Short mmCIF file of C-alpha atoms in Angstrom, two decimals:
data_model
loop_
_atom_site.label_atom_id
_atom_site.label_comp_id
_atom_site.label_asym_id
_atom_site.label_seq_id
_atom_site.Cartn_x
_atom_site.Cartn_y
_atom_site.Cartn_z
CA UNK A 1 -26.85 -2.78 -32.10
CA UNK A 2 -24.94 -5.73 -31.97
CA UNK A 3 -26.52 -9.15 -32.53
CA UNK A 4 -27.03 -11.40 -29.50
CA UNK A 5 -24.39 -13.70 -31.02
CA UNK A 6 -21.76 -11.12 -30.46
CA UNK A 7 -22.53 -11.23 -26.75
CA UNK A 8 -19.72 -13.62 -25.80
CA UNK A 9 -17.04 -11.64 -27.87
CA UNK A 10 -18.25 -8.34 -25.93
CA UNK A 11 -17.97 -10.06 -22.56
CA UNK A 12 -14.34 -11.15 -23.45
CA UNK A 13 -13.63 -7.66 -24.56
CA UNK A 14 -15.13 -6.19 -21.25
CA UNK A 15 -12.91 -8.51 -19.26
CA UNK A 16 -9.88 -7.35 -21.13
CA UNK A 17 -10.85 -3.72 -20.36
CA UNK A 18 -11.01 -4.56 -16.73
CA UNK A 19 -7.58 -6.15 -16.78
CA UNK A 20 -5.96 -3.10 -18.55
CA UNK A 21 -7.97 -0.91 -15.91
CA UNK A 22 -5.87 -2.85 -13.01
CA UNK A 23 -8.15 -5.76 -12.08
CA UNK A 24 -6.81 -9.42 -11.88
CA UNK A 25 -8.86 -11.17 -14.29
CA UNK A 26 -7.90 -14.75 -15.29
CA UNK A 27 -9.46 -17.15 -17.89
CA UNK A 28 -11.35 -19.14 -15.65
CA UNK A 29 -13.28 -16.08 -14.58
CA UNK A 30 -14.05 -14.97 -18.24
CA UNK A 31 -15.63 -18.51 -18.65
CA UNK A 32 -17.69 -18.07 -15.45
CA UNK A 33 -18.69 -14.78 -16.64
CA UNK A 34 -20.10 -16.26 -19.93
CA UNK A 35 -21.95 -18.94 -18.01
CA UNK A 36 -23.29 -16.45 -15.56
CA UNK A 37 -24.62 -14.15 -18.43
CA UNK A 38 -26.10 -17.08 -20.05
CA UNK A 39 -28.07 -18.11 -16.88
CA UNK A 40 -29.52 -14.50 -16.01
CA UNK A 41 -30.02 -13.37 -19.76
CA UNK A 42 -29.72 -10.04 -21.07
CA UNK A 43 -33.09 -8.57 -20.72
CA UNK A 44 -32.41 -6.68 -17.74
CA UNK A 45 -29.10 -4.45 -17.59
CA UNK A 46 -28.81 -4.56 -13.80
CA UNK A 47 -29.02 -8.60 -14.06
CA UNK A 48 -26.06 -8.48 -16.46
CA UNK A 49 -24.11 -6.09 -14.27
CA UNK A 50 -24.71 -8.12 -11.14
CA UNK A 51 -23.64 -11.37 -12.76
CA UNK A 52 -20.47 -9.87 -14.09
CA UNK A 53 -19.83 -8.17 -10.64
CA UNK A 54 -20.11 -11.34 -8.80
CA UNK A 55 -17.32 -12.98 -11.06
CA UNK A 56 -14.95 -10.04 -11.73
CA UNK A 57 -14.81 -8.15 -8.35
CA UNK A 58 -12.87 -10.05 -5.73
CA UNK A 59 -13.12 -7.27 -3.01
CA UNK A 60 -14.75 -4.10 -2.20
CA UNK A 61 -11.81 -1.78 -3.22
CA UNK A 62 -12.41 -2.92 -6.92
CA UNK A 63 -16.09 -2.17 -6.98
CA UNK A 64 -15.96 1.57 -8.00
CA UNK A 65 -13.46 0.82 -10.92
CA UNK A 66 -15.74 -1.88 -12.12
CA UNK A 67 -18.77 0.25 -12.21
CA UNK A 68 -16.91 2.91 -14.00
CA UNK A 69 -15.65 0.46 -16.71
CA UNK A 70 -19.00 -1.24 -16.94
CA UNK A 71 -20.88 2.19 -17.37
CA UNK A 72 -18.43 3.47 -20.16
CA UNK A 73 -18.11 0.06 -22.01
CA UNK A 74 -21.82 -1.05 -22.17
CA UNK A 75 -22.94 2.50 -23.05
CA UNK A 76 -20.48 2.48 -25.96
CA UNK A 77 -20.96 -1.23 -26.95
CA UNK A 78 -24.57 -1.83 -26.13
CA UNK A 79 -25.67 -5.30 -26.53
CA UNK A 80 -28.96 -4.88 -24.35
CA UNK A 81 -32.42 -4.23 -25.73
CA UNK A 82 -32.99 -0.83 -27.36
CA UNK A 83 -35.52 0.29 -24.85
CA UNK A 84 -33.04 -0.32 -21.97
CA UNK A 85 -30.09 1.05 -23.78
CA UNK A 86 -32.05 4.35 -24.17
CA UNK A 87 -32.33 4.61 -20.33
CA UNK A 88 -28.44 4.62 -20.01
CA UNK A 89 -27.06 7.79 -18.30
CA UNK A 90 -25.52 10.44 -20.46
CA UNK A 91 -21.76 10.66 -20.53
CA UNK A 92 -20.61 13.14 -17.61
CA UNK A 93 -18.49 16.16 -18.33
CA UNK A 94 -14.66 15.61 -17.83
CA UNK A 95 -14.66 18.13 -15.13
CA UNK A 96 -17.23 16.07 -13.08
CA UNK A 97 -15.41 12.85 -13.30
CA UNK A 98 -14.40 11.30 -10.03
CA UNK A 99 -11.01 10.26 -9.23
CA UNK A 100 -10.15 6.96 -10.92
CA UNK A 101 -12.41 7.64 -13.94
CA UNK A 102 -9.37 8.36 -15.96
CA UNK A 103 -8.17 4.66 -15.52
CA UNK A 104 -11.53 3.46 -16.77
CA UNK A 105 -11.50 5.77 -19.84
CA UNK A 106 -7.94 4.90 -20.70
CA UNK A 107 -8.55 1.10 -20.41
CA UNK A 108 -11.27 1.57 -23.15
CA UNK A 109 -9.05 3.22 -25.55
CA UNK A 110 -7.96 1.01 -28.43
CA UNK A 111 -4.14 0.07 -28.16
CA UNK A 112 -1.76 1.62 -30.67
CA UNK A 113 0.03 -0.71 -32.98
CA UNK A 114 3.55 0.33 -33.13
CA UNK A 115 5.91 -0.02 -35.92
CA UNK A 116 9.71 0.11 -35.84
CA UNK A 117 9.78 3.43 -37.87
CA UNK A 118 7.19 5.14 -35.54
CA UNK A 119 9.08 3.99 -32.57
CA UNK A 120 12.39 5.09 -33.83
CA UNK A 121 10.89 8.55 -34.73
CA UNK A 122 9.39 9.03 -31.08
CA UNK A 123 12.45 7.82 -29.34
CA UNK A 124 14.14 11.19 -29.18
CA UNK A 125 11.10 12.80 -28.10
CA UNK A 126 10.68 10.44 -25.33
CA UNK A 127 14.22 10.80 -24.05
CA UNK A 128 13.78 14.58 -23.98
CA UNK A 129 10.52 14.27 -22.11
CA UNK A 130 11.81 11.63 -19.56
CA UNK A 131 13.01 13.94 -16.89
CA UNK A 132 10.09 16.28 -16.95
CA UNK A 133 7.46 13.42 -16.91
CA UNK A 134 9.41 11.80 -14.07
CA UNK A 135 9.32 14.92 -12.10
CA UNK A 136 5.73 15.60 -12.68
CA UNK A 137 4.94 11.90 -11.66
CA UNK A 138 6.83 12.27 -8.34
CA UNK A 139 4.44 15.17 -7.38
CA UNK A 140 1.32 14.00 -8.82
CA UNK A 141 -1.52 12.89 -6.27
CA UNK A 142 -2.15 9.18 -6.39
CA UNK A 143 -5.80 9.80 -6.53
CA UNK A 144 -5.49 11.76 -9.68
CA UNK A 145 -3.28 9.22 -11.61
CA UNK A 146 -4.17 7.68 -14.87
CA UNK A 147 -3.87 3.92 -15.41
CA UNK A 148 -0.51 4.23 -17.14
CA UNK A 149 0.82 6.42 -14.51
CA UNK A 150 -0.31 4.12 -11.85
CA UNK A 151 1.37 1.24 -13.49
CA UNK A 152 4.66 3.34 -13.42
CA UNK A 153 4.28 4.11 -9.80
CA UNK A 154 3.71 0.17 -8.98
CA UNK A 155 6.82 -0.57 -10.99
CA UNK A 156 8.83 2.04 -9.12
CA UNK A 157 7.59 0.84 -5.74
CA UNK A 158 8.94 -2.63 -6.66
CA UNK A 159 12.55 -1.20 -7.12
CA UNK A 160 12.52 0.63 -3.89
CA UNK A 161 14.85 -0.41 -0.93
CA UNK A 162 13.95 1.03 2.52
CA UNK A 163 17.00 1.74 4.39
CA UNK A 164 15.78 1.07 7.91
CA UNK A 165 18.88 0.98 9.86
CA UNK A 166 19.74 -1.78 12.30
CA UNK A 167 19.60 -1.18 16.07
CA UNK A 168 22.57 -1.86 18.26
CA UNK A 169 21.82 -4.55 21.01
CA UNK A 170 23.47 -4.77 24.41
CA UNK A 171 25.24 -7.98 23.18
CA UNK A 172 28.79 -8.41 21.83
CA UNK A 173 30.23 -10.75 19.11
CA UNK A 174 33.98 -11.50 18.35
CA UNK A 175 35.53 -8.91 16.41
CA UNK A 176 38.89 -10.51 15.23
CA UNK A 177 41.30 -7.71 15.16
CA UNK A 178 38.80 -4.86 15.37
CA UNK A 179 36.72 -3.41 18.23
CA UNK A 180 37.40 -3.28 22.00
CA UNK A 181 39.53 -5.77 24.09
CA UNK A 182 37.19 -8.81 25.41
CA UNK A 183 38.98 -9.44 28.74
CA UNK A 184 36.56 -12.23 29.72
CA UNK A 185 37.26 -14.22 26.53
CA UNK A 186 41.03 -13.35 26.80
CA UNK A 187 41.15 -15.00 30.24
CA UNK A 188 39.36 -17.99 29.02
CA UNK A 189 41.69 -18.59 26.17
CA UNK A 190 44.47 -18.07 28.59
CA UNK A 191 43.34 -20.85 30.86
CA UNK A 192 43.74 -23.19 28.10
CA UNK A 193 47.63 -22.28 27.92
CA UNK A 194 48.29 -22.54 31.78
CA UNK A 195 47.42 -18.81 32.24
CA UNK A 196 49.71 -17.56 29.58
CA UNK A 197 48.27 -14.76 27.37
CA UNK A 198 49.06 -15.29 23.89
CA UNK A 199 46.23 -13.59 22.20
CA UNK A 200 44.25 -10.48 22.96
CA UNK A 201 40.40 -11.32 22.06
CA UNK A 202 38.56 -8.32 20.53
CA UNK A 203 34.79 -7.74 20.50
CA UNK A 204 32.36 -5.62 18.37
CA UNK A 205 28.49 -4.64 19.27
CA UNK A 206 25.84 -6.86 17.72
CA UNK A 207 23.23 -5.37 15.48
CA UNK A 208 19.84 -6.75 14.76
CA UNK A 209 17.12 -5.64 12.23
CA UNK A 210 14.72 -2.89 13.75
CA UNK A 211 11.17 -4.30 13.65
CA UNK A 212 8.61 -2.34 11.66
CA UNK A 213 4.85 -2.48 12.28
CA UNK A 214 2.48 -1.04 9.78
CA UNK A 215 -1.17 -0.11 10.48
CA UNK A 216 -3.01 1.03 7.36
CA UNK A 217 -6.43 2.65 7.03
CA UNK A 218 -8.84 1.03 4.32
CA UNK A 219 -11.93 2.87 5.30
CA UNK A 220 -14.19 4.82 2.83
CA UNK A 221 -12.39 8.00 3.11
CA UNK A 222 -9.04 6.46 2.08
CA UNK A 223 -10.39 4.53 -0.77
CA UNK A 224 -8.73 6.60 -3.32
CA UNK A 225 -5.36 5.68 -1.86
CA UNK A 226 -5.92 2.06 -0.90
CA UNK A 227 -4.55 0.57 -3.95
CA UNK A 228 -1.25 2.09 -4.31
CA UNK A 229 -0.89 2.08 -0.31
CA UNK A 230 -1.26 -1.72 -0.49
CA UNK A 231 1.31 -1.93 -3.08
CA UNK A 232 3.44 0.12 -0.94
CA UNK A 233 2.84 -2.37 1.89
CA UNK A 234 3.96 -5.20 -0.28
CA UNK A 235 7.14 -3.55 -1.34
CA UNK A 236 8.30 -2.60 2.16
CA UNK A 237 7.32 -6.07 3.35
CA UNK A 238 9.42 -7.67 0.94
CA UNK A 239 12.26 -5.12 1.22
CA UNK A 240 12.72 -5.51 5.04
CA UNK A 241 13.27 -8.50 7.29
CA UNK A 242 10.92 -7.89 10.23
CA UNK A 243 7.79 -6.21 8.97
CA UNK A 244 4.41 -6.80 10.34
CA UNK A 245 1.41 -5.30 8.34
CA UNK A 246 -2.21 -4.59 9.64
CA UNK A 247 -5.11 -3.01 7.76
CA UNK A 248 -8.22 -1.63 9.70
CA UNK A 249 -11.59 0.09 9.06
CA UNK A 250 -13.99 -0.95 11.76
CA UNK A 251 -11.76 -3.89 12.72
CA UNK A 252 -8.18 -4.89 12.56
CA UNK A 253 -6.82 -7.57 10.21
CA UNK A 254 -3.33 -8.91 10.07
CA UNK A 255 -2.19 -9.41 6.43
CA UNK A 256 1.49 -10.17 6.84
CA UNK A 257 1.27 -13.81 5.63
CA UNK A 258 -0.35 -12.55 2.54
CA UNK A 259 1.90 -9.77 1.69
CA UNK A 260 4.96 -12.16 2.00
CA UNK A 261 3.79 -13.81 -1.27
CA UNK A 262 6.26 -12.75 -4.10
CA UNK A 263 3.64 -12.14 -6.88
CA UNK A 264 2.00 -8.84 -6.03
CA UNK A 265 -1.40 -9.51 -7.64
CA UNK A 266 -1.60 -12.90 -6.09
CA UNK A 267 -0.83 -11.25 -2.66
CA UNK A 268 -3.42 -8.36 -3.01
CA UNK A 269 -6.00 -11.00 -4.04
CA UNK A 270 -5.34 -12.98 -0.90
CA UNK A 271 -5.67 -9.70 1.15
CA UNK A 272 -8.93 -9.01 -0.61
CA UNK A 273 -10.12 -12.42 0.50
CA UNK A 274 -8.93 -11.95 4.01
CA UNK A 275 -10.30 -8.39 4.73
CA UNK A 276 -13.96 -7.93 5.46
CA UNK A 277 -14.44 -4.27 6.02
CA UNK A 278 -13.27 -2.48 2.92
CA UNK A 279 -14.40 1.15 2.29
CA UNK A 280 -16.43 1.25 5.56
CA UNK A 281 -16.36 3.43 8.61
CA UNK A 282 -13.26 4.09 10.71
CA UNK A 283 -12.67 3.23 14.26
CA UNK A 284 -9.08 3.97 14.88
CA UNK A 285 -9.30 3.51 18.71
CA UNK A 286 -10.98 0.16 18.67
CA UNK A 287 -8.44 -1.17 16.14
CA UNK A 288 -5.39 0.00 18.28
CA UNK A 289 -7.11 -1.47 21.26
CA UNK A 290 -7.21 -4.69 19.30
CA UNK A 291 -3.68 -4.38 18.53
CA UNK A 292 -2.41 -3.49 21.95
CA UNK A 293 -4.18 -6.31 23.58
CA UNK A 294 -3.72 -9.00 21.06
CA UNK A 295 -0.52 -8.36 19.00
CA UNK A 296 1.61 -5.94 20.83
CA UNK A 297 3.84 -8.15 22.98
CA UNK A 298 3.96 -10.67 19.95
CA UNK A 299 5.02 -8.41 17.20
CA UNK A 300 6.47 -5.09 18.57
CA UNK A 301 9.38 -4.96 20.85
CA UNK A 302 10.41 -1.80 22.47
CA UNK A 303 12.95 -0.99 19.64
CA UNK A 304 10.29 -1.36 17.05
CA UNK A 305 8.96 1.41 14.62
CA UNK A 306 5.25 1.91 14.24
CA UNK A 307 3.86 3.23 11.04
CA UNK A 308 0.28 4.42 10.94
CA UNK A 309 -1.32 5.46 7.38
CA UNK A 310 -4.72 7.13 8.12
CA UNK A 311 -6.35 10.53 7.48
CA UNK A 312 -7.71 10.61 11.10
CA UNK A 313 -11.34 10.82 10.18
CA UNK A 314 -12.36 8.70 13.28
CA UNK A 315 -15.96 7.69 14.24
CA UNK A 316 -14.94 6.13 17.57
CA UNK A 317 -14.56 7.39 21.03
CA UNK A 318 -11.80 10.10 21.22
CA UNK A 319 -10.80 9.09 24.82
CA UNK A 320 -10.30 5.53 23.77
CA UNK A 321 -7.98 6.75 20.97
CA UNK A 322 -6.10 8.84 23.48
CA UNK A 323 -5.54 5.97 25.92
CA UNK A 324 -4.53 3.38 23.02
CA UNK A 325 -2.28 5.94 21.42
CA UNK A 326 -0.47 6.71 24.77
CA UNK A 327 0.23 2.99 25.37
CA UNK A 328 1.26 2.49 21.79
CA UNK A 329 3.83 5.36 21.92
CA UNK A 330 5.22 4.10 25.29
CA UNK A 331 5.82 0.61 23.72
CA UNK A 332 7.80 1.45 20.64
CA UNK A 333 10.87 3.36 19.51
CA UNK A 334 9.28 5.79 17.26
CA UNK A 335 5.66 6.48 16.16
CA UNK A 336 5.30 7.80 12.53
CA UNK A 337 1.84 8.93 11.31
CA UNK A 338 1.43 9.37 7.38
CA UNK A 339 -1.86 11.32 6.51
CA UNK A 340 -2.73 12.03 2.90
CA UNK A 341 -4.61 15.25 4.01
CA UNK A 342 -1.28 17.04 4.34
CA UNK A 343 -1.06 17.43 0.78
CA UNK A 344 -3.25 20.54 1.53
CA UNK A 345 -1.05 23.49 2.34
CA UNK A 346 -3.35 25.04 4.87
CA UNK A 347 -4.56 21.66 6.42
CA UNK A 348 -5.05 21.88 10.15
CA UNK A 349 -5.72 18.60 12.35
CA UNK A 350 -9.07 19.97 13.58
CA UNK A 351 -10.84 16.43 13.75
CA UNK A 352 -11.39 14.88 17.19
CA UNK A 353 -9.55 11.64 16.04
CA UNK A 354 -6.34 13.54 14.61
CA UNK A 355 -6.37 15.96 17.75
CA UNK A 356 -6.43 12.97 20.16
CA UNK A 357 -3.54 11.09 18.34
CA UNK A 358 -1.23 13.89 17.53
CA UNK A 359 0.44 14.56 20.87
CA UNK A 360 1.77 10.92 20.96
CA UNK A 361 3.22 11.09 17.27
CA UNK A 362 6.77 11.51 16.77
CA UNK A 363 6.63 12.40 12.96
CA UNK A 364 3.55 13.56 11.15
CA UNK A 365 4.19 13.23 7.47
CA UNK A 366 2.05 13.37 4.25
CA UNK A 367 1.52 10.36 1.89
CA UNK A 368 -0.14 11.14 -1.31
CA UNK A 369 2.65 11.06 -4.03
CA UNK A 370 6.06 9.51 -4.82
CA UNK A 371 7.80 12.57 -3.24
CA UNK A 372 6.10 11.92 0.18
CA UNK A 373 7.24 8.43 0.13
CA UNK A 374 10.77 9.38 -0.53
CA UNK A 375 10.60 11.64 2.39
CA UNK A 376 9.51 8.73 4.48
CA UNK A 377 12.48 6.74 3.21
CA UNK A 378 14.83 9.50 4.29
CA UNK A 379 13.33 9.61 7.62
CA UNK A 380 13.42 5.90 8.11
CA UNK A 381 17.32 6.04 7.27
CA UNK A 382 17.96 8.58 9.89
CA UNK A 383 15.85 7.17 12.80
CA UNK A 384 18.89 6.94 15.18
CA UNK A 385 19.27 10.77 15.10
CA UNK A 386 17.12 11.95 17.97
CA UNK A 387 14.68 14.33 16.46
CA UNK A 388 10.90 14.31 16.91
CA UNK A 389 7.81 16.05 16.17
CA UNK A 390 8.69 16.54 12.50
CA UNK A 391 5.98 17.90 10.11
CA UNK A 392 6.97 17.79 6.57
CA UNK A 393 5.26 20.19 4.19
CA UNK A 394 3.23 18.42 1.40
#
């Protein structure tokens, strides 16, 4: 067992493991953790966990990952009294590990020290495996990804450009020598020359960016997908001009301002501070009613596209959800619903919430891997083609 003098070094190592697992940990938090453990002491394991939890966990979505890393780290590097260390649970079998445990295990593995010779020997192998690895990553479920795979997906999302085509307005703009004749402007120019027409003015239609509104479910049933979906929201907010982003569980929260921050880690930390209902219940009808009565006229013109990301496991009133979905579908150009449960081949929308919402959905798509996001990008690029009711197989 480690001596008590090694406790600060172990806490620093624990903070590094959390950072590798995906949490945003700064130097100030490590110093606060050292002071917190010094205040509560190390006689009780739960006191140490609560002290570190209060410092390192910024929002509820990080709690599960923190508990997994804490369980693995302090079982292996026990600095607690022997009688309490003996009560620590046994390591579970790999088949019983919940989704996300792979990230915790990978964060605790020692980093390899690469040499130039070793890197040169492995370079050819990596090139040969690149295509197959990328193909596997495209179709791997977000909930089953390791830390390294999740980091690769986040890097890929930052490079995506979402081709949402602009909409044609009823207004016109000067077209130079292209377009259709603009007779009104031609006559105005002729009046300046005593009615003599010397130049035929032309005009072209004016185009504006099509607004996009995203409503993302962050309830407990969507927890396995929330982290990467927030990265997706950050990427799509930065890639398009007119995007409004909301999250909902039991209440609706607007997070557009937070996602406008360029640094994704800072943006998600701000989102964590703004949202109060992480990993709770789901009341889709009440969230949509709040959006329809408070935000609809402010952020969604009739030409806008609405993107709802949810598994449809609603605990609210189905009649309320039906009314609000009907109003929302009448107020937008296209309504798209992304459901991670569509990854199952024989999925049927049998829940009351999904059955109430589906008649008002134009496109019903999966959202569980990179391939499904690529399908969404293809759909957004072809929105002006009048098709509806699309269901893409997972």
